[in-house]
mmCIF file of C-alpha atoms and ligand atoms in Angstrom:
data_model
loop_
_atom_site.group_PDB
_atom_site.id
_atom_site.type_symbol
_atom_site.label_atom_id
_atom_site.label_comp_id
_atom_site.label_asym_id
_atom_site.label_seq_id
_atom_site.Cartn_x
_atom_site.Cartn_y
_atom_site.Cartn_z
ATOM 1 C CA MET A 16 121.262 133.355 112.515
ATOM 2 C CA GLU A 17 122.474 130.861 109.939
ATOM 3 C CA TYR A 18 119.884 128.396 108.996
ATOM 4 C CA SER A 19 122.099 125.168 109.068
ATOM 5 C CA LEU A 20 119.637 122.829 107.362
ATOM 6 C CA LYS A 21 120.129 122.705 103.465
ATOM 7 C CA SER A 22 116.700 121.071 103.356
ATOM 8 C CA PHE A 23 115.070 124.054 105.194
ATOM 9 C CA GLU A 24 116.545 126.568 102.771
ATOM 10 C CA GLU A 25 114.980 124.461 100.036
ATOM 11 C CA TYR A 26 111.801 124.241 102.119
ATOM 12 C CA PHE A 27 111.545 128.079 102.740
ATOM 13 C CA ALA A 28 112.352 128.919 99.024
ATOM 14 C CA GLN A 29 108.963 127.519 98.194
ATOM 15 C CA SER A 30 106.046 129.691 97.929
ATOM 16 C CA GLU A 31 104.094 130.607 100.973
ATOM 17 C CA VAL A 32 101.047 128.952 99.461
ATOM 18 C CA ILE A 33 102.958 125.608 99.333
ATOM 19 C CA ARG A 34 104.587 126.158 102.846
ATOM 20 C CA MET A 35 101.005 126.938 104.221
ATOM 21 C CA ASN A 36 99.781 123.458 103.270
ATOM 22 C CA HIS A 37 102.283 121.813 105.803
ATOM 23 C CA TYR A 38 100.634 123.775 108.696
ATOM 24 C CA HIS A 39 97.303 121.935 108.211
ATOM 25 C CA VAL A 40 96.835 118.256 109.024
ATOM 26 C CA ASP A 41 93.682 116.255 108.268
ATOM 27 C CA GLY A 42 91.891 119.351 107.282
ATOM 28 C CA ARG A 43 92.604 121.311 110.314
ATOM 29 C CA LEU A 44 95.058 123.848 111.251
ATOM 30 C CA LYS A 45 97.838 122.575 113.454
ATOM 31 C CA HIS A 46 100.581 125.329 113.256
ATOM 32 C CA VAL A 47 99.557 128.943 113.375
ATOM 33 C CA MET A 48 102.325 130.730 111.301
ATOM 34 C CA LEU A 49 100.503 133.337 109.007
ATOM 35 C CA SER A 50 97.334 135.222 109.333
ATOM 36 C CA HIS A 51 95.979 134.270 106.085
ATOM 37 C CA GLN A 52 95.776 130.590 107.142
ATOM 38 C CA PHE A 53 92.420 131.411 108.572
ATOM 39 C CA SER A 54 89.673 131.291 106.157
ATOM 40 C CA ILE A 55 86.521 133.533 106.698
ATOM 41 C CA GLN A 56 84.513 130.501 107.657
ATOM 42 C CA LEU A 57 87.286 129.417 110.278
ATOM 43 C CA LEU A 58 87.505 133.035 111.450
ATOM 44 C CA GLU A 59 83.674 132.914 112.102
ATOM 45 C CA GLU A 60 84.007 129.602 113.952
ATOM 46 C CA LEU A 61 86.642 131.207 116.194
ATOM 47 C CA PHE A 62 84.603 134.416 116.747
ATOM 48 C CA ASP A 63 81.783 132.193 117.846
ATOM 49 C CA ILE A 64 83.982 130.277 120.294
ATOM 50 C CA ALA A 65 85.612 133.311 121.705
ATOM 51 C CA ASP A 66 82.086 134.911 122.206
ATOM 52 C CA ARG A 67 81.028 131.747 124.222
ATOM 53 C CA VAL A 68 84.268 131.765 126.114
ATOM 54 C CA LYS A 69 83.718 135.515 126.999
ATOM 55 C CA GLU A 70 80.319 134.852 128.187
ATOM 56 C CA MET A 71 81.253 131.938 130.423
ATOM 57 C CA THR A 72 83.972 133.786 132.043
ATOM 58 C CA ARG A 73 81.355 135.800 133.701
ATOM 59 C CA LYS A 74 80.158 133.090 135.808
ATOM 60 C CA THR A 75 82.066 130.952 138.524
ATOM 61 C CA ASN A 76 80.764 127.848 137.178
ATOM 62 C CA GLY A 77 81.671 128.804 133.492
ATOM 63 C CA ILE A 78 85.143 129.679 134.713
ATOM 64 C CA GLU A 79 85.573 126.185 136.246
ATOM 65 C CA PHE A 80 83.947 124.567 133.380
ATOM 66 C CA LEU A 81 86.645 126.386 131.004
ATOM 67 C CA LYS A 82 89.392 125.371 133.185
ATOM 68 C CA SER A 83 88.326 121.495 132.762
ATOM 69 C CA LEU A 84 88.768 121.551 129.154
ATOM 70 C CA LEU A 85 92.452 121.564 128.793
ATOM 71 C CA GLY A 86 93.694 120.915 132.182
ATOM 72 C CA HIS A 87 95.558 117.913 130.904
ATOM 73 C CA LYS A 88 97.631 120.090 128.341
ATOM 74 C CA LYS A 89 100.823 122.150 128.816
ATOM 75 C CA ALA A 90 102.043 125.035 126.865
ATOM 76 C CA MET A 91 105.510 126.567 126.269
ATOM 77 C CA LEU A 92 105.814 130.231 125.932
ATOM 78 C CA TYR A 93 109.059 130.913 124.365
ATOM 79 C CA PHE A 94 109.419 134.577 123.875
ATOM 80 C CA THR A 95 112.980 135.748 122.884
ATOM 81 C CA GLN A 96 111.776 139.191 121.722
ATOM 82 C CA PRO A 97 110.175 141.779 124.143
ATOM 83 C CA SER A 98 106.547 141.329 124.720
ATOM 84 C CA THR A 99 104.048 142.485 127.404
ATOM 85 C CA ARG A 100 100.607 142.149 125.917
ATOM 86 C CA THR A 101 101.077 138.867 123.935
ATOM 87 C CA PHE A 102 102.871 137.069 126.209
ATOM 88 C CA LEU A 103 100.420 137.917 129.068
ATOM 89 C CA SER A 104 97.424 137.462 126.688
ATOM 90 C CA PHE A 105 98.571 133.912 125.943
ATOM 91 C CA LEU A 106 99.536 133.201 129.419
ATOM 92 C CA THR A 107 96.081 134.378 130.639
ATOM 93 C CA ALA A 108 94.355 132.403 127.817
ATOM 94 C CA CYS A 109 96.302 129.237 128.778
ATOM 95 C CA GLN A 110 95.138 129.484 132.404
ATOM 96 C CA MET A 111 91.403 130.373 131.478
ATOM 97 C CA VAL A 112 91.315 126.871 129.540
ATOM 98 C CA GLY A 113 93.371 125.148 132.531
ATOM 99 C CA MET A 114 96.618 124.671 130.900
ATOM 100 C CA ASP A 115 99.849 124.533 132.902
ATOM 101 C CA THR A 116 102.706 126.700 131.307
ATOM 102 C CA GLY A 117 106.211 126.979 131.225
ATOM 103 C CA GLU A 118 108.219 129.952 129.760
ATOM 104 C CA VAL A 119 111.756 131.098 128.516
ATOM 105 C CA ARG A 120 111.765 134.857 127.779
ATOM 106 C CA ASP A 121 115.450 135.645 128.662
ATOM 107 C CA PRO A 122 117.807 133.066 126.641
ATOM 108 C CA SER A 123 120.691 133.899 128.788
ATOM 109 C CA LEU A 124 118.850 132.161 131.679
ATOM 110 C CA SER A 125 118.482 128.929 129.672
ATOM 111 C CA SER A 126 121.112 126.594 128.243
ATOM 112 C CA GLU A 127 121.244 128.922 125.101
ATOM 113 C CA TYR A 128 123.741 130.544 127.393
ATOM 114 C CA LYS A 129 125.801 127.364 127.397
ATOM 115 C CA GLY A 130 125.855 127.320 123.829
ATOM 116 C CA GLU A 131 122.945 125.215 122.865
ATOM 117 C CA SER A 132 121.264 126.091 119.708
ATOM 118 C CA GLN A 133 117.643 127.503 119.581
ATOM 119 C CA GLU A 134 116.716 124.352 117.472
ATOM 120 C CA ASP A 135 117.870 121.764 120.276
ATOM 121 C CA GLY A 136 116.106 124.139 122.635
ATOM 122 C CA VAL A 137 112.683 123.837 120.679
ATOM 123 C CA ARG A 138 113.046 120.265 120.703
ATOM 124 C CA VAL A 139 113.461 119.823 124.382
ATOM 125 C CA PHE A 140 110.219 121.972 124.579
ATOM 126 C CA SER A 141 108.471 119.575 122.461
ATOM 127 C CA SER A 142 109.496 116.845 124.762
ATOM 128 C CA TYR A 143 107.926 118.319 127.837
ATOM 129 C CA PHE A 144 105.019 120.420 126.352
ATOM 130 C CA ASP A 145 101.974 119.947 124.139
ATOM 131 C CA ILE A 146 102.189 123.235 122.313
ATOM 132 C CA ILE A 147 104.933 125.846 121.911
ATOM 133 C CA ILE A 148 103.838 129.609 121.685
ATOM 134 C CA MET A 149 106.794 131.624 120.404
ATOM 135 C CA ARG A 150 107.929 135.113 119.531
ATOM 136 C CA ASP A 151 111.347 135.703 117.921
ATOM 137 C CA PRO A 152 112.787 138.368 116.042
ATOM 138 C CA LYS A 153 113.824 136.685 112.945
ATOM 139 C CA PRO A 154 111.370 136.337 110.119
ATOM 140 C CA GLY A 155 110.455 132.805 109.349
ATOM 141 C CA PHE A 156 111.964 131.350 112.564
ATOM 142 C CA CYS A 157 108.769 130.030 113.719
ATOM 143 C CA GLU A 158 108.148 128.338 110.400
ATOM 144 C CA TYR A 159 111.501 126.918 110.480
ATOM 145 C CA MET A 160 110.795 125.383 113.973
ATOM 146 C CA ALA A 161 107.465 124.053 112.898
ATOM 147 C CA TYR A 162 109.263 122.209 109.963
ATOM 148 C CA LEU A 163 111.979 120.826 112.186
ATOM 149 C CA LEU A 164 109.734 119.541 114.650
ATOM 150 C CA ASP A 165 107.483 117.963 112.025
ATOM 151 C CA ASN A 166 110.805 116.159 110.927
ATOM 152 C CA THR A 167 111.525 114.728 114.183
ATOM 153 C CA GLY A 168 108.826 112.552 114.864
ATOM 154 C CA ARG A 169 107.947 114.408 118.029
ATOM 155 C CA SER A 170 105.957 117.196 116.676
ATOM 156 C CA VAL A 171 103.691 119.711 118.679
ATOM 157 C CA PRO A 172 101.659 122.609 117.416
ATOM 158 C CA ILE A 173 103.477 125.919 117.258
ATOM 159 C CA LEU A 174 101.569 129.118 117.463
ATOM 160 C CA ASN A 175 103.368 132.409 116.155
ATOM 161 C CA GLY A 176 103.357 135.139 118.621
ATOM 162 C CA GLY A 177 105.304 137.579 116.427
ATOM 163 C CA SER A 178 108.135 136.877 113.853
ATOM 164 C CA GLY A 179 110.374 139.788 113.353
ATOM 165 C CA LYS A 180 108.703 142.225 110.737
ATOM 166 C CA ASP A 181 107.182 139.478 109.105
ATOM 167 C CA GLN A 182 103.956 138.034 110.728
ATOM 168 C CA HIS A 183 101.820 138.186 113.928
ATOM 169 C CA PRO A 184 98.744 136.178 113.042
ATOM 170 C CA THR A 185 97.194 135.911 116.492
ATOM 171 C CA GLN A 186 97.223 139.848 116.614
ATOM 172 C CA ALA A 187 95.382 139.783 113.290
ATOM 173 C CA LEU A 188 92.925 137.466 114.895
ATOM 174 C CA LEU A 189 91.939 139.690 117.772
ATOM 175 C CA ASP A 190 92.022 142.874 115.563
ATOM 176 C CA LEU A 191 89.314 141.203 113.409
ATOM 177 C CA TYR A 192 87.552 139.926 116.364
ATOM 178 C CA THR A 193 87.460 143.510 117.694
ATOM 179 C CA ILE A 194 86.138 144.727 114.254
ATOM 180 C CA HIS A 195 83.571 141.941 114.078
ATOM 181 C CA ARG A 196 82.190 142.772 117.534
ATOM 182 C CA SER A 197 82.260 146.668 116.994
ATOM 183 C CA PHE A 198 80.400 146.386 113.653
ATOM 184 C CA GLN A 199 78.051 143.523 114.571
ATOM 185 C CA GLN A 200 74.971 145.508 113.924
ATOM 186 C CA LYS A 201 76.238 147.053 110.679
ATOM 187 C CA ASP A 202 77.195 144.210 108.260
ATOM 188 C CA GLY A 203 80.166 143.135 110.437
ATOM 189 C CA ILE A 204 83.671 143.372 108.641
ATOM 190 C CA ARG A 205 82.258 143.609 105.219
ATOM 191 C CA LYS A 206 81.473 146.895 103.302
ATOM 192 C CA LYS A 207 83.816 149.060 105.303
ATOM 193 C CA ARG A 208 86.701 151.300 104.598
ATOM 194 C CA TYR A 209 89.814 150.697 106.744
ATOM 195 C CA ALA A 210 92.773 153.044 107.207
ATOM 196 C CA PHE A 211 96.061 151.847 108.410
ATOM 197 C CA VAL A 212 98.401 154.738 109.727
ATOM 198 C CA GLY A 213 102.151 154.676 110.816
ATOM 199 C CA ASP A 214 105.134 152.569 110.026
ATOM 200 C CA LEU A 215 103.301 150.265 107.531
ATOM 201 C CA LEU A 216 106.480 148.927 106.099
ATOM 202 C CA ARG A 217 108.032 147.285 109.243
ATOM 203 C CA GLY A 218 104.863 146.747 111.418
ATOM 204 C CA ARG A 219 104.053 142.956 111.328
ATOM 205 C CA ALA A 220 100.654 143.494 112.865
ATOM 206 C CA VAL A 221 99.624 145.703 109.982
ATOM 207 C CA ARG A 222 100.937 143.109 107.496
ATOM 208 C CA SER A 223 98.990 140.226 109.090
ATOM 209 C CA SER A 224 95.880 142.035 109.714
ATOM 210 C CA VAL A 225 95.801 143.387 106.076
ATOM 211 C CA MET A 226 96.478 139.867 104.749
ATOM 212 C CA LEU A 227 93.564 138.403 106.785
ATOM 213 C CA LEU A 228 91.250 141.464 106.053
ATOM 214 C CA SER A 229 92.028 141.147 102.282
ATOM 215 C CA GLN A 230 89.986 138.116 102.158
ATOM 216 C CA TYR A 231 86.905 140.156 102.346
ATOM 217 C CA LYS A 232 86.369 141.336 98.766
ATOM 218 C CA ASP A 233 83.886 144.255 99.495
ATOM 219 C CA ILE A 234 86.104 146.496 101.581
ATOM 220 C CA GLU A 235 88.517 149.482 100.867
ATOM 221 C CA MET A 236 91.945 150.146 102.479
ATOM 222 C CA ASP A 237 93.921 153.437 102.854
ATOM 223 C CA PHE A 238 97.553 153.377 103.726
ATOM 224 C CA VAL A 239 98.673 156.492 105.438
ATOM 225 C CA ALA A 240 102.485 156.787 105.951
ATOM 226 C CA PRO A 241 105.611 158.524 105.363
ATOM 227 C CA SER A 242 106.649 157.563 101.895
ATOM 228 C CA SER A 243 109.660 155.748 103.258
ATOM 229 C CA PHE A 244 107.339 153.541 105.454
ATOM 230 C CA GLN A 245 104.551 152.844 103.047
ATOM 231 C CA ILE A 246 103.400 149.177 102.587
ATOM 232 C CA ALA A 247 105.798 146.825 101.083
ATOM 233 C CA GLU A 248 105.741 146.176 97.486
ATOM 234 C CA ASP A 249 104.943 142.396 97.739
ATOM 235 C CA LEU A 250 101.940 143.182 100.076
ATOM 236 C CA GLU A 251 100.664 145.877 97.510
ATOM 237 C CA LYS A 252 101.053 143.336 94.754
ATOM 238 C CA ILE A 253 99.059 140.753 96.618
ATOM 239 C CA LEU A 254 96.305 143.188 97.414
ATOM 240 C CA HIS A 255 96.209 144.197 94.021
ATOM 241 C CA ASN A 256 95.870 140.618 92.786
ATOM 242 C CA GLN A 257 92.991 140.155 95.062
ATOM 243 C CA GLY A 258 91.221 143.151 93.642
ATOM 244 C CA VAL A 259 91.219 144.974 96.916
ATOM 245 C CA LYS A 260 90.837 148.733 96.380
ATOM 246 C CA ILE A 261 93.492 150.545 97.912
ATOM 247 C CA ASN A 262 94.808 154.295 98.218
ATOM 248 C CA LYS A 263 98.112 155.344 99.521
ATOM 249 C CA THR A 264 98.729 158.803 100.891
ATOM 250 C CA ASP A 265 100.781 160.803 103.640
ATOM 251 C CA LYS A 266 98.012 162.884 104.403
ATOM 252 C CA LEU A 267 96.053 161.655 107.428
ATOM 253 C CA GLU A 268 93.506 164.468 107.237
ATOM 254 C CA SER A 269 92.453 163.343 103.739
ATOM 255 C CA VAL A 270 90.958 160.021 105.138
ATOM 256 C CA LEU A 271 89.782 160.751 108.669
ATOM 257 C CA SER A 272 86.060 161.642 107.761
ATOM 258 C CA LYS A 273 85.997 158.723 105.107
ATOM 259 C CA VAL A 274 86.910 155.743 107.025
ATOM 260 C CA ASP A 275 85.050 153.171 109.315
ATOM 261 C CA CYS A 276 88.025 151.958 111.106
ATOM 262 C CA ILE A 277 91.458 153.582 111.549
ATOM 263 C CA TYR A 278 94.375 151.374 112.683
ATOM 264 C CA MET A 279 97.140 153.319 114.355
ATOM 265 C CA THR A 280 100.646 152.076 114.616
ATOM 266 C CA ARG A 281 103.971 153.204 116.257
ATOM 267 C CA ILE A 282 107.162 153.749 114.476
ATOM 268 C CA GLN A 283 109.015 150.368 114.571
ATOM 269 C CA ASP A 284 112.608 152.015 115.134
ATOM 270 C CA GLU A 285 113.959 148.821 116.685
ATOM 271 C CA TYR A 286 114.466 147.778 113.111
ATOM 272 C CA ASP A 287 116.377 150.976 112.163
ATOM 273 C CA LEU A 288 119.784 150.405 110.308
ATOM 274 C CA THR A 289 120.973 153.929 110.089
ATOM 275 C CA GLY A 290 118.541 155.971 112.104
ATOM 276 C CA GLU A 291 115.992 156.122 109.326
ATOM 277 C CA SER A 292 113.174 156.968 111.683
ATOM 278 C CA ASN A 293 114.841 160.019 113.063
ATOM 279 C CA ASN A 294 113.736 162.541 110.354
ATOM 280 C CA ILE A 295 109.995 161.631 110.314
ATOM 281 C CA ASP A 296 107.493 163.971 111.616
ATOM 282 C CA TYR A 297 105.262 161.438 113.328
ATOM 283 C CA SER A 298 102.906 164.086 114.758
ATOM 284 C CA GLN A 299 101.440 163.849 111.030
ATOM 285 C CA PHE A 300 100.499 160.442 111.612
ATOM 286 C CA SER A 301 98.951 160.911 115.059
ATOM 287 C CA LEU A 302 95.410 161.235 116.557
ATOM 288 C CA THR A 303 94.591 164.023 118.765
ATOM 289 C CA THR A 304 91.218 165.161 120.397
ATOM 290 C CA GLU A 305 91.007 167.764 117.646
ATOM 291 C CA ASN A 306 91.458 165.585 114.645
ATOM 292 C CA VAL A 307 89.297 162.713 115.758
ATOM 293 C CA LYS A 308 86.417 165.064 115.707
ATOM 294 C CA LYS A 309 86.654 164.554 111.916
ATOM 295 C CA MET A 310 85.877 160.999 112.061
ATOM 296 C CA LYS A 311 82.472 159.281 111.528
ATOM 297 C CA PRO A 312 80.762 158.955 114.791
ATOM 298 C CA SER A 313 80.116 155.148 114.056
ATOM 299 C CA SER A 314 83.889 154.544 113.221
ATOM 300 C CA ILE A 315 86.265 152.966 115.539
ATOM 301 C CA ILE A 316 90.015 153.349 116.515
ATOM 302 C CA LEU A 317 92.423 150.520 116.731
ATOM 303 C CA HIS A 318 96.102 150.196 117.971
ATOM 304 C CA PRO A 319 98.099 147.006 118.604
ATOM 305 C CA LEU A 320 99.801 148.750 121.401
ATOM 306 C CA PRO A 321 102.286 149.791 122.740
ATOM 307 C CA ARG A 322 101.735 153.238 121.667
ATOM 308 C CA ARG A 323 103.952 156.206 121.839
ATOM 309 C CA ASN A 324 102.659 159.635 121.046
ATOM 310 C CA GLU A 325 100.577 158.420 117.930
ATOM 311 C CA ILE A 326 97.338 158.572 120.084
ATOM 312 C CA SER A 327 96.981 161.179 122.632
ATOM 313 C CA PRO A 328 95.834 159.748 125.883
ATOM 314 C CA ASN A 329 93.058 162.380 126.014
ATOM 315 C CA VAL A 330 91.496 160.292 123.017
ATOM 316 C CA ASP A 331 91.069 157.136 125.256
ATOM 317 C CA ALA A 332 87.783 158.433 126.817
ATOM 318 C CA ASP A 333 86.327 158.719 123.198
ATOM 319 C CA PRO A 334 83.790 155.932 122.682
ATOM 320 C CA ARG A 335 85.361 155.235 119.425
ATOM 321 C CA ALA A 336 88.554 154.207 120.984
ATOM 322 C CA MET A 337 88.619 150.414 120.907
ATOM 323 C CA TYR A 338 92.304 149.671 121.756
ATOM 324 C CA TRP A 339 91.824 148.853 125.428
ATOM 325 C CA ARG A 340 88.927 146.580 124.439
ATOM 326 C CA GLN A 341 91.022 145.169 121.708
ATOM 327 C CA LEU A 342 93.758 143.902 124.144
ATOM 328 C CA ARG A 343 90.922 142.354 126.252
ATOM 329 C CA ASN A 344 89.466 140.568 123.227
ATOM 330 C CA GLY A 345 92.895 139.047 122.566
ATOM 331 C CA VAL A 346 92.562 136.702 125.569
ATOM 332 C CA TYR A 347 89.131 135.552 124.400
ATOM 333 C CA ILE A 348 90.149 134.806 120.823
ATOM 334 C CA ARG A 349 93.588 133.116 121.901
ATOM 335 C CA ALA A 350 91.588 130.762 124.405
ATOM 336 C CA ALA A 351 89.308 130.083 121.518
ATOM 337 C CA LEU A 352 92.400 129.242 119.211
ATOM 338 C CA LEU A 353 93.789 126.867 121.925
ATOM 339 C CA LEU A 354 90.399 125.084 122.355
ATOM 340 C CA TYR A 355 90.240 124.742 118.346
ATOM 341 C CA VAL A 356 93.739 123.470 118.014
ATOM 342 C CA PHE A 357 93.231 120.834 120.634
ATOM 343 C CA ASN A 358 89.800 120.089 118.933
ATOM 344 C CA VAL A 359 87.806 120.553 122.265
ATOM 345 C CA ALA A 360 85.694 123.383 121.374
ATOM 346 C CA HIS A 361 82.646 121.166 120.631
ATOM 347 C CA ARG A 362 82.639 120.403 124.391
ATOM 348 C CA LEU A 363 81.489 123.870 125.133
ATOM 349 C CA ASP A 364 77.921 122.490 124.338
ATOM 350 C CA GLU A 365 78.225 120.530 127.523
ATOM 351 C CA TYR A 366 78.141 123.674 129.514
HETATM 352 C C1 LIG B 415 102.781 144.482 118.339
HETATM 353 C C2 LIG B 415 103.950 143.803 117.994
HETATM 354 O O1 LIG B 415 104.680 143.166 118.765
HETATM 355 O O2 LIG B 415 104.261 143.519 116.700
HETATM 356 N N1 LIG B 415 102.381 144.500 119.632
HETATM 357 C C3 LIG B 415 101.738 143.569 120.071
HETATM 358 O O3 LIG B 415 101.966 142.446 119.950
HETATM 359 N N2 LIG B 415 100.701 143.978 120.953
HETATM 360 C C4 LIG B 415 102.898 146.017 117.678
HETATM 361 C C5 LIG B 415 104.229 146.769 118.143
HETATM 362 O O4 LIG B 415 105.075 146.349 118.676
HETATM 363 O O5 LIG B 415 104.229 147.888 117.675
#
């Protein structure tokens, strides 16, 4: 798509650090665009809210109380790129805190079919809804929408549910929430060694989680990928500047016994331009019941899902396999985020 507004081009040409300032209002986060908008302090606050939400959903009166918190708010789910988990997880989170929802998933069934621009469509949503949760294949598109709305005088928060190869901030939240819960008795997220495996160049979940994790100074990261899909240069530079100790390799075996957490990813071949994924032997970047035996007993296995063959279904029964729990955690942390964005989390104390 052509970004039509010259002023947006100027806006987007500014550094991320400057753009990030626009997503906070009165010291609070308004638009959720980039994973590293979350400070460690805010993360811990959200983890605490999510824990309480999770606990409350175990009891009928807790479920009812949660539903009363945002019964007066409506959310628009605008997902123009395929999604199962993120869409359903946000939908479930909205329902959990009592929000009504609307959705557009197939633009051919909306007025976009009649030639309406996405910009005008999003302005319509902001007139009917109190928050827009969106996924789009174009990097930066959510930021563009947030910028546009902020300049229309009728702005509502936008949550980025995945923007191209670029960012997936709420995936990073649920990844770190799962790590936090898994290592609660062992210094939490800190003082750990993390391996990211697979298509690290084009996986936005990896990018967002690495950025968020990099705020913790006392961790190490291993990047295990075919050389053509290693982490992007800019990300490596950021990690270097932040003083995070990193190691790049294409040998999964070399890290298995050393890491505390292994984050598996699928090949993102929907972004192939010339079939560049075809020649990769992905079995070299896969977990089987055989090679997981080399992992530490206390380690954990994560995956944002969907998976292909990079984790054998036989590994699912291993107590270290956290990916099904990880997707359930996504609902609680997204519900926590909604409570935070609408500034009602303090009301949990009334329960
Ligand atoms: C991820 C995504 O969409 O980036 N999936 C998800 O949201 N759980 C990872 C992927 O598609 O590989």
